[in-house]
Short mmCIF file of C-alpha atoms in Angstrom, two decimals:
data_model
loop_
_atom_site.label_atom_id
_atom_site.label_comp_id
_atom_site.label_asym_id
_atom_site.label_seq_id
_atom_site.Cartn_x
_atom_site.Cartn_y
_atom_site.Cartn_z
CA MET A 159 46.35 -44.43 -58.53
CA LYS A 160 45.14 -45.97 -61.80
CA ALA A 161 46.95 -47.22 -64.88
CA VAL A 162 45.70 -46.85 -68.46
CA ILE A 163 46.84 -49.51 -70.92
CA PHE A 164 46.57 -49.21 -74.71
CA ALA A 165 45.20 -52.51 -76.03
CA GLY A 166 43.39 -51.52 -79.23
CA GLY A 167 45.95 -51.84 -82.01
CA SER A 168 45.91 -54.60 -84.61
CA GLY A 169 49.56 -55.67 -84.28
CA THR A 170 50.19 -56.22 -87.99
CA ARG A 171 53.91 -56.92 -87.50
CA ILE A 172 53.10 -60.05 -85.52
CA ALA A 173 50.25 -61.20 -87.74
CA GLU A 174 51.02 -64.86 -87.00
CA GLU A 175 49.50 -64.20 -83.57
CA SER A 176 47.36 -61.09 -83.98
CA ASP A 177 45.23 -62.54 -86.77
CA GLN A 178 43.54 -64.56 -84.03
CA ARG A 179 43.65 -62.15 -81.06
CA PRO A 180 44.74 -58.64 -80.05
CA LYS A 181 48.49 -58.32 -79.60
CA PRO A 182 48.20 -57.68 -75.81
CA MET A 183 46.63 -61.16 -75.59
CA VAL A 184 49.68 -62.88 -77.10
CA GLU A 185 50.75 -65.35 -74.43
CA ILE A 186 54.10 -65.60 -72.69
CA GLY A 187 54.30 -68.51 -70.27
CA GLY A 188 50.60 -69.21 -70.73
CA LYS A 189 49.50 -65.69 -69.73
CA PRO A 190 48.76 -62.66 -71.97
CA LEU A 191 51.25 -59.82 -72.27
CA LEU A 192 48.52 -57.65 -70.76
CA TRP A 193 48.45 -59.75 -67.60
CA HIS A 194 52.25 -59.56 -67.22
CA ILE A 195 52.12 -55.76 -67.52
CA MET A 196 49.35 -55.52 -64.93
CA LYS A 197 51.39 -57.69 -62.56
CA THR A 198 54.22 -55.17 -62.81
CA TYR A 199 51.94 -52.31 -61.80
CA SER A 200 50.24 -54.40 -59.13
CA ALA A 201 53.58 -55.13 -57.47
CA HIS A 202 53.91 -51.38 -56.98
CA GLY A 203 50.47 -51.03 -55.42
CA ILE A 204 48.56 -49.97 -58.55
CA LYS A 205 45.57 -52.29 -58.87
CA GLU A 206 43.01 -50.26 -60.82
CA PHE A 207 43.25 -50.43 -64.59
CA ILE A 208 41.56 -48.71 -67.53
CA ILE A 209 42.09 -50.83 -70.65
CA CYS A 210 41.52 -49.13 -74.01
CA LEU A 211 40.04 -51.64 -76.44
CA GLY A 212 39.75 -51.66 -80.21
CA TYR A 213 40.78 -54.52 -82.49
CA LYS A 214 39.11 -57.77 -81.32
CA GLY A 215 38.35 -56.12 -78.00
CA TYR A 216 35.70 -58.73 -77.22
CA ILE A 217 38.48 -61.26 -76.63
CA ILE A 218 39.93 -59.12 -73.85
CA LYS A 219 36.45 -58.56 -72.40
CA GLU A 220 35.80 -62.30 -72.32
CA PHE A 221 39.18 -62.97 -70.70
CA PHE A 222 38.47 -60.67 -67.76
CA PHE A 223 34.77 -61.46 -67.50
CA ASN A 224 35.63 -65.13 -66.97
CA TYR A 225 38.93 -64.58 -65.15
CA TYR A 226 37.60 -65.12 -61.62
CA HIS A 227 36.17 -68.52 -62.53
CA HIS A 228 39.25 -69.55 -64.49
CA MET A 229 41.44 -68.72 -61.49
CA SER A 230 39.27 -70.61 -59.01
CA ASP A 231 38.25 -74.10 -58.08
CA PHE A 232 34.50 -74.54 -58.06
CA GLU A 233 31.71 -77.04 -57.65
CA ILE A 234 28.75 -76.90 -60.04
CA ASN A 235 25.40 -78.64 -60.29
CA LEU A 236 25.08 -79.17 -64.04
CA GLN A 237 21.32 -79.58 -63.87
CA SER A 238 20.49 -76.42 -61.89
CA GLY A 239 23.54 -74.31 -62.67
CA GLU A 240 24.11 -73.66 -58.97
CA HIS A 241 27.78 -73.45 -58.13
CA ARG A 242 30.16 -72.75 -55.29
CA ILE A 243 33.51 -71.00 -55.69
CA PHE A 244 36.47 -71.81 -53.48
CA ASN A 245 40.24 -71.46 -53.45
CA SER A 246 40.36 -68.49 -55.83
CA GLN A 247 43.77 -67.30 -57.04
CA ALA A 248 42.41 -64.19 -58.76
CA GLU A 249 44.24 -60.92 -58.10
CA ASP A 250 42.53 -58.08 -56.22
CA TRP A 251 42.33 -55.84 -59.28
CA LYS A 252 39.57 -53.58 -60.54
CA VAL A 253 39.50 -53.51 -64.34
CA THR A 254 37.53 -51.08 -66.51
CA LEU A 255 37.27 -52.12 -70.16
CA ILE A 256 36.26 -49.41 -72.62
CA ASP A 257 35.75 -49.64 -76.37
CA THR A 258 37.79 -46.74 -77.75
CA GLY A 259 37.11 -47.46 -81.42
CA LEU A 260 38.63 -49.65 -84.07
CA GLU A 261 40.47 -46.90 -85.96
CA THR A 262 41.14 -44.50 -83.08
CA MET A 263 44.77 -43.42 -82.64
CA THR A 264 46.56 -43.69 -79.30
CA GLY A 265 45.95 -40.06 -78.33
CA GLY A 266 42.26 -40.44 -79.07
CA ARG A 267 42.12 -43.61 -76.98
CA LEU A 268 43.71 -41.81 -74.05
CA LYS A 269 41.28 -38.89 -74.35
CA ARG A 270 38.35 -41.33 -74.26
CA ALA A 271 39.79 -42.92 -71.11
CA LEU A 272 40.22 -39.66 -69.17
CA PRO A 273 36.61 -39.48 -67.85
CA TYR A 274 37.28 -42.73 -65.96
CA LEU A 275 40.36 -41.35 -64.20
CA GLY A 276 39.21 -38.35 -62.20
CA ASP A 277 41.35 -35.30 -61.46
CA THR A 278 44.49 -37.07 -60.29
CA THR A 279 47.87 -38.35 -61.43
CA PHE A 280 47.75 -41.60 -63.42
CA CYS A 281 50.00 -44.05 -65.26
CA LEU A 282 49.88 -45.00 -68.94
CA THR A 283 51.61 -47.67 -70.98
CA TYR A 284 51.35 -49.88 -74.03
CA GLY A 285 49.96 -53.41 -73.95
CA ASP A 286 52.70 -55.03 -76.00
CA GLY A 287 55.98 -54.80 -74.11
CA LEU A 288 57.52 -56.07 -70.89
CA ALA A 289 59.99 -54.36 -68.56
CA ASN A 290 61.18 -54.23 -64.98
CA VAL A 291 60.65 -50.48 -64.68
CA ASP A 292 60.57 -49.22 -61.08
CA ILE A 293 57.06 -47.78 -61.23
CA SER A 294 57.24 -46.40 -57.69
CA ALA A 295 60.46 -44.54 -58.45
CA SER A 296 59.00 -43.12 -61.68
CA ILE A 297 55.98 -41.77 -59.79
CA ALA A 298 58.21 -40.20 -57.14
CA PHE A 299 60.34 -38.65 -59.90
CA HIS A 300 57.21 -37.29 -61.59
CA HIS A 301 55.91 -35.61 -58.44
CA ALA A 302 59.35 -34.17 -57.72
CA HIS A 303 59.76 -32.36 -61.06
CA GLY A 304 56.16 -31.06 -61.18
CA LYS A 305 55.66 -31.24 -64.94
CA LEU A 306 52.54 -32.57 -66.69
CA ALA A 307 54.20 -35.69 -68.07
CA THR A 308 56.96 -38.21 -67.47
CA VAL A 309 58.05 -40.74 -70.07
CA THR A 310 60.28 -43.70 -69.29
CA ALA A 311 63.37 -43.50 -71.49
CA VAL A 312 64.95 -46.80 -72.50
CA GLN A 313 67.70 -48.03 -74.76
CA PRO A 314 66.29 -50.65 -77.15
CA PRO A 315 68.00 -54.02 -77.30
CA GLY A 316 70.24 -54.31 -80.33
CA ARG A 317 69.36 -56.87 -82.98
CA PHE A 318 72.93 -57.55 -84.14
CA GLY A 319 76.31 -58.02 -82.55
CA VAL A 320 78.95 -55.34 -83.09
CA LEU A 321 82.53 -55.92 -84.22
CA ASN A 322 85.23 -53.79 -82.62
CA VAL A 323 87.88 -53.29 -85.32
CA ASP A 324 91.23 -51.49 -84.96
CA LEU A 325 92.98 -49.36 -87.59
CA ASP A 326 94.61 -52.29 -89.40
CA SER A 327 91.24 -54.10 -89.75
CA THR A 328 91.97 -56.58 -86.96
CA VAL A 329 88.88 -57.57 -84.98
CA ILE A 330 89.75 -56.88 -81.36
CA GLY A 331 86.42 -57.73 -79.81
CA PHE A 332 82.80 -58.58 -80.32
CA GLU A 333 79.88 -57.11 -78.40
CA GLU A 334 76.71 -59.19 -78.52
CA LYS A 335 73.66 -57.02 -79.27
CA PRO A 336 74.62 -53.75 -77.52
CA SER A 337 71.68 -51.84 -76.07
CA ASP A 338 72.85 -48.32 -76.82
CA GLU A 339 73.22 -48.31 -80.58
CA PHE A 340 70.12 -46.14 -81.08
CA GLY A 341 70.26 -43.95 -77.96
CA TRP A 342 67.24 -43.29 -75.77
CA ILE A 343 63.67 -43.89 -76.96
CA ASN A 344 60.10 -43.73 -75.64
CA GLY A 345 59.67 -46.90 -73.58
CA GLY A 346 56.11 -46.20 -72.45
CA PHE A 347 55.39 -46.41 -68.71
CA PHE A 348 54.27 -42.79 -68.51
CA VAL A 349 53.17 -40.89 -65.41
CA LEU A 350 50.72 -38.13 -66.34
CA GLU A 351 48.51 -35.34 -65.06
CA PRO A 352 44.96 -34.83 -66.39
CA GLY A 353 46.11 -31.52 -67.89
CA ILE A 354 47.66 -33.38 -70.81
CA VAL A 355 44.16 -33.49 -72.34
CA LYS A 356 44.68 -30.05 -73.88
CA TYR A 357 47.37 -31.53 -76.13
CA ILE A 358 44.99 -34.13 -77.62
CA LYS A 359 42.68 -32.90 -80.39
CA ASP A 360 40.49 -35.90 -81.27
CA ASP A 361 40.44 -39.58 -82.28
CA SER A 362 42.91 -38.91 -85.10
CA THR A 363 45.62 -37.75 -82.68
CA SER A 364 48.59 -40.03 -82.15
CA TRP A 365 49.88 -39.68 -78.58
CA GLU A 366 53.44 -40.18 -79.81
CA HIS A 367 53.37 -37.20 -82.19
CA ALA A 368 51.66 -33.86 -81.51
CA PRO A 369 50.95 -34.35 -77.77
CA LEU A 370 54.45 -35.47 -76.79
CA THR A 371 56.03 -32.91 -79.12
CA GLY A 372 53.85 -30.17 -77.64
CA LEU A 373 54.59 -31.19 -74.07
CA ALA A 374 58.33 -31.17 -74.82
CA LYS A 375 58.11 -27.77 -76.51
CA ASP A 376 56.32 -26.32 -73.49
CA GLY A 377 58.82 -27.79 -71.04
CA GLU A 378 56.18 -30.12 -69.58
CA LEU A 379 57.82 -33.48 -70.36
CA ALA A 380 60.56 -35.16 -68.32
CA ALA A 381 62.36 -38.46 -68.89
CA PHE A 382 62.68 -41.13 -66.23
CA ILE A 383 65.81 -43.07 -67.15
CA HIS A 384 65.44 -46.86 -67.08
CA ARG A 385 68.61 -48.89 -67.59
CA GLY A 386 67.09 -52.27 -66.81
CA PHE A 387 65.20 -54.81 -68.87
CA TRP A 388 62.82 -53.60 -71.59
CA GLN A 389 61.56 -55.66 -74.52
CA PRO A 390 58.68 -54.96 -76.93
CA CYS A 391 56.80 -57.86 -78.50
CA ASP A 392 56.48 -56.58 -82.07
CA THR A 393 57.45 -59.69 -83.98
CA LEU A 394 57.35 -63.47 -83.68
CA ARG A 395 61.08 -63.30 -82.99
CA ASP A 396 60.43 -61.03 -80.00
CA LYS A 397 57.79 -63.42 -78.68
CA ARG A 398 60.18 -66.34 -78.89
CA CYS A 399 62.82 -64.33 -77.05
CA LEU A 400 60.38 -63.57 -74.21
CA GLU A 401 59.19 -67.18 -74.11
CA LYS A 402 62.79 -68.37 -73.79
CA LEU A 403 63.38 -66.00 -70.86
CA TRP A 404 60.22 -67.29 -69.18
CA GLU A 405 61.16 -70.92 -69.69
CA GLU A 406 64.59 -70.30 -68.14
CA GLY A 407 62.75 -69.68 -64.88
CA HIS A 408 63.72 -66.12 -63.96
CA PRO A 409 62.22 -63.70 -66.50
CA PRO A 410 63.69 -60.26 -65.75
CA TRP A 411 60.34 -58.47 -65.90
CA ARG A 412 58.72 -60.71 -63.29
CA ILE A 413 58.36 -59.01 -59.91
CA GLU A 414 57.29 -61.27 -57.09
CA ASP A 415 54.10 -60.02 -55.46
CA ARG A 416 55.00 -57.87 -52.51
CA ARG A 417 53.71 -54.78 -50.76
CA LEU A 418 55.52 -51.68 -51.93
CA SER A 419 54.96 -48.26 -50.50
CA ARG A 420 53.19 -46.06 -53.00
CA ALA A 421 55.15 -43.05 -54.13
CA ALA A 422 51.98 -41.12 -54.90
#
């Protein structure tokens, strides 16, 4: 199975970082968000990726083009250019990088990626958020219900604490940043069938609008409920939050590399 990752947006809400690089290349613990997301899929046996490029896509191309060398020790003859690679730590991934246009919307990016996927079930997510979603379980859920699309439903982390106040205005408790104040939202981490293409018109189509609305209307969209960790990286504040979790040593989205049985 393959995973498609949207990595073409400009990330204007985190301009402090995205002025210099695409938002999926914002680093947490010295590695891009994109890499962390791919590690999540890889831990569930998905090691082929289609990355949809747009804004500053050349930076992502250069990262992966040079990745093998950056993750290896090597010996080089500076005069001849001959070199020998040894002790590589590069992952066994196959990565396809496609330029899906600077102004293309998410639906259009997905439509451009479909020719690289073949006629089989695939995964899709955004390149700017981290989670510990059970990818294997979501795929199994998708195959069980038989619809065209599965979206992972999450409850966004609250930004403010909540006061619990009784009838005489006495504060009886305080809940720090509850996660259910806005209900369930689209958390990405989709599992899809190629048939979703009929819901995408062209480059101007936003995946989050007409396609998802149409799939829901036709009874072809199911929600995989995720109650674990989920955190977008939309702002500098979000980045600092993720960095703090990484520095504490046990970031909740990090899955140690292990062989997991594929649910596909």
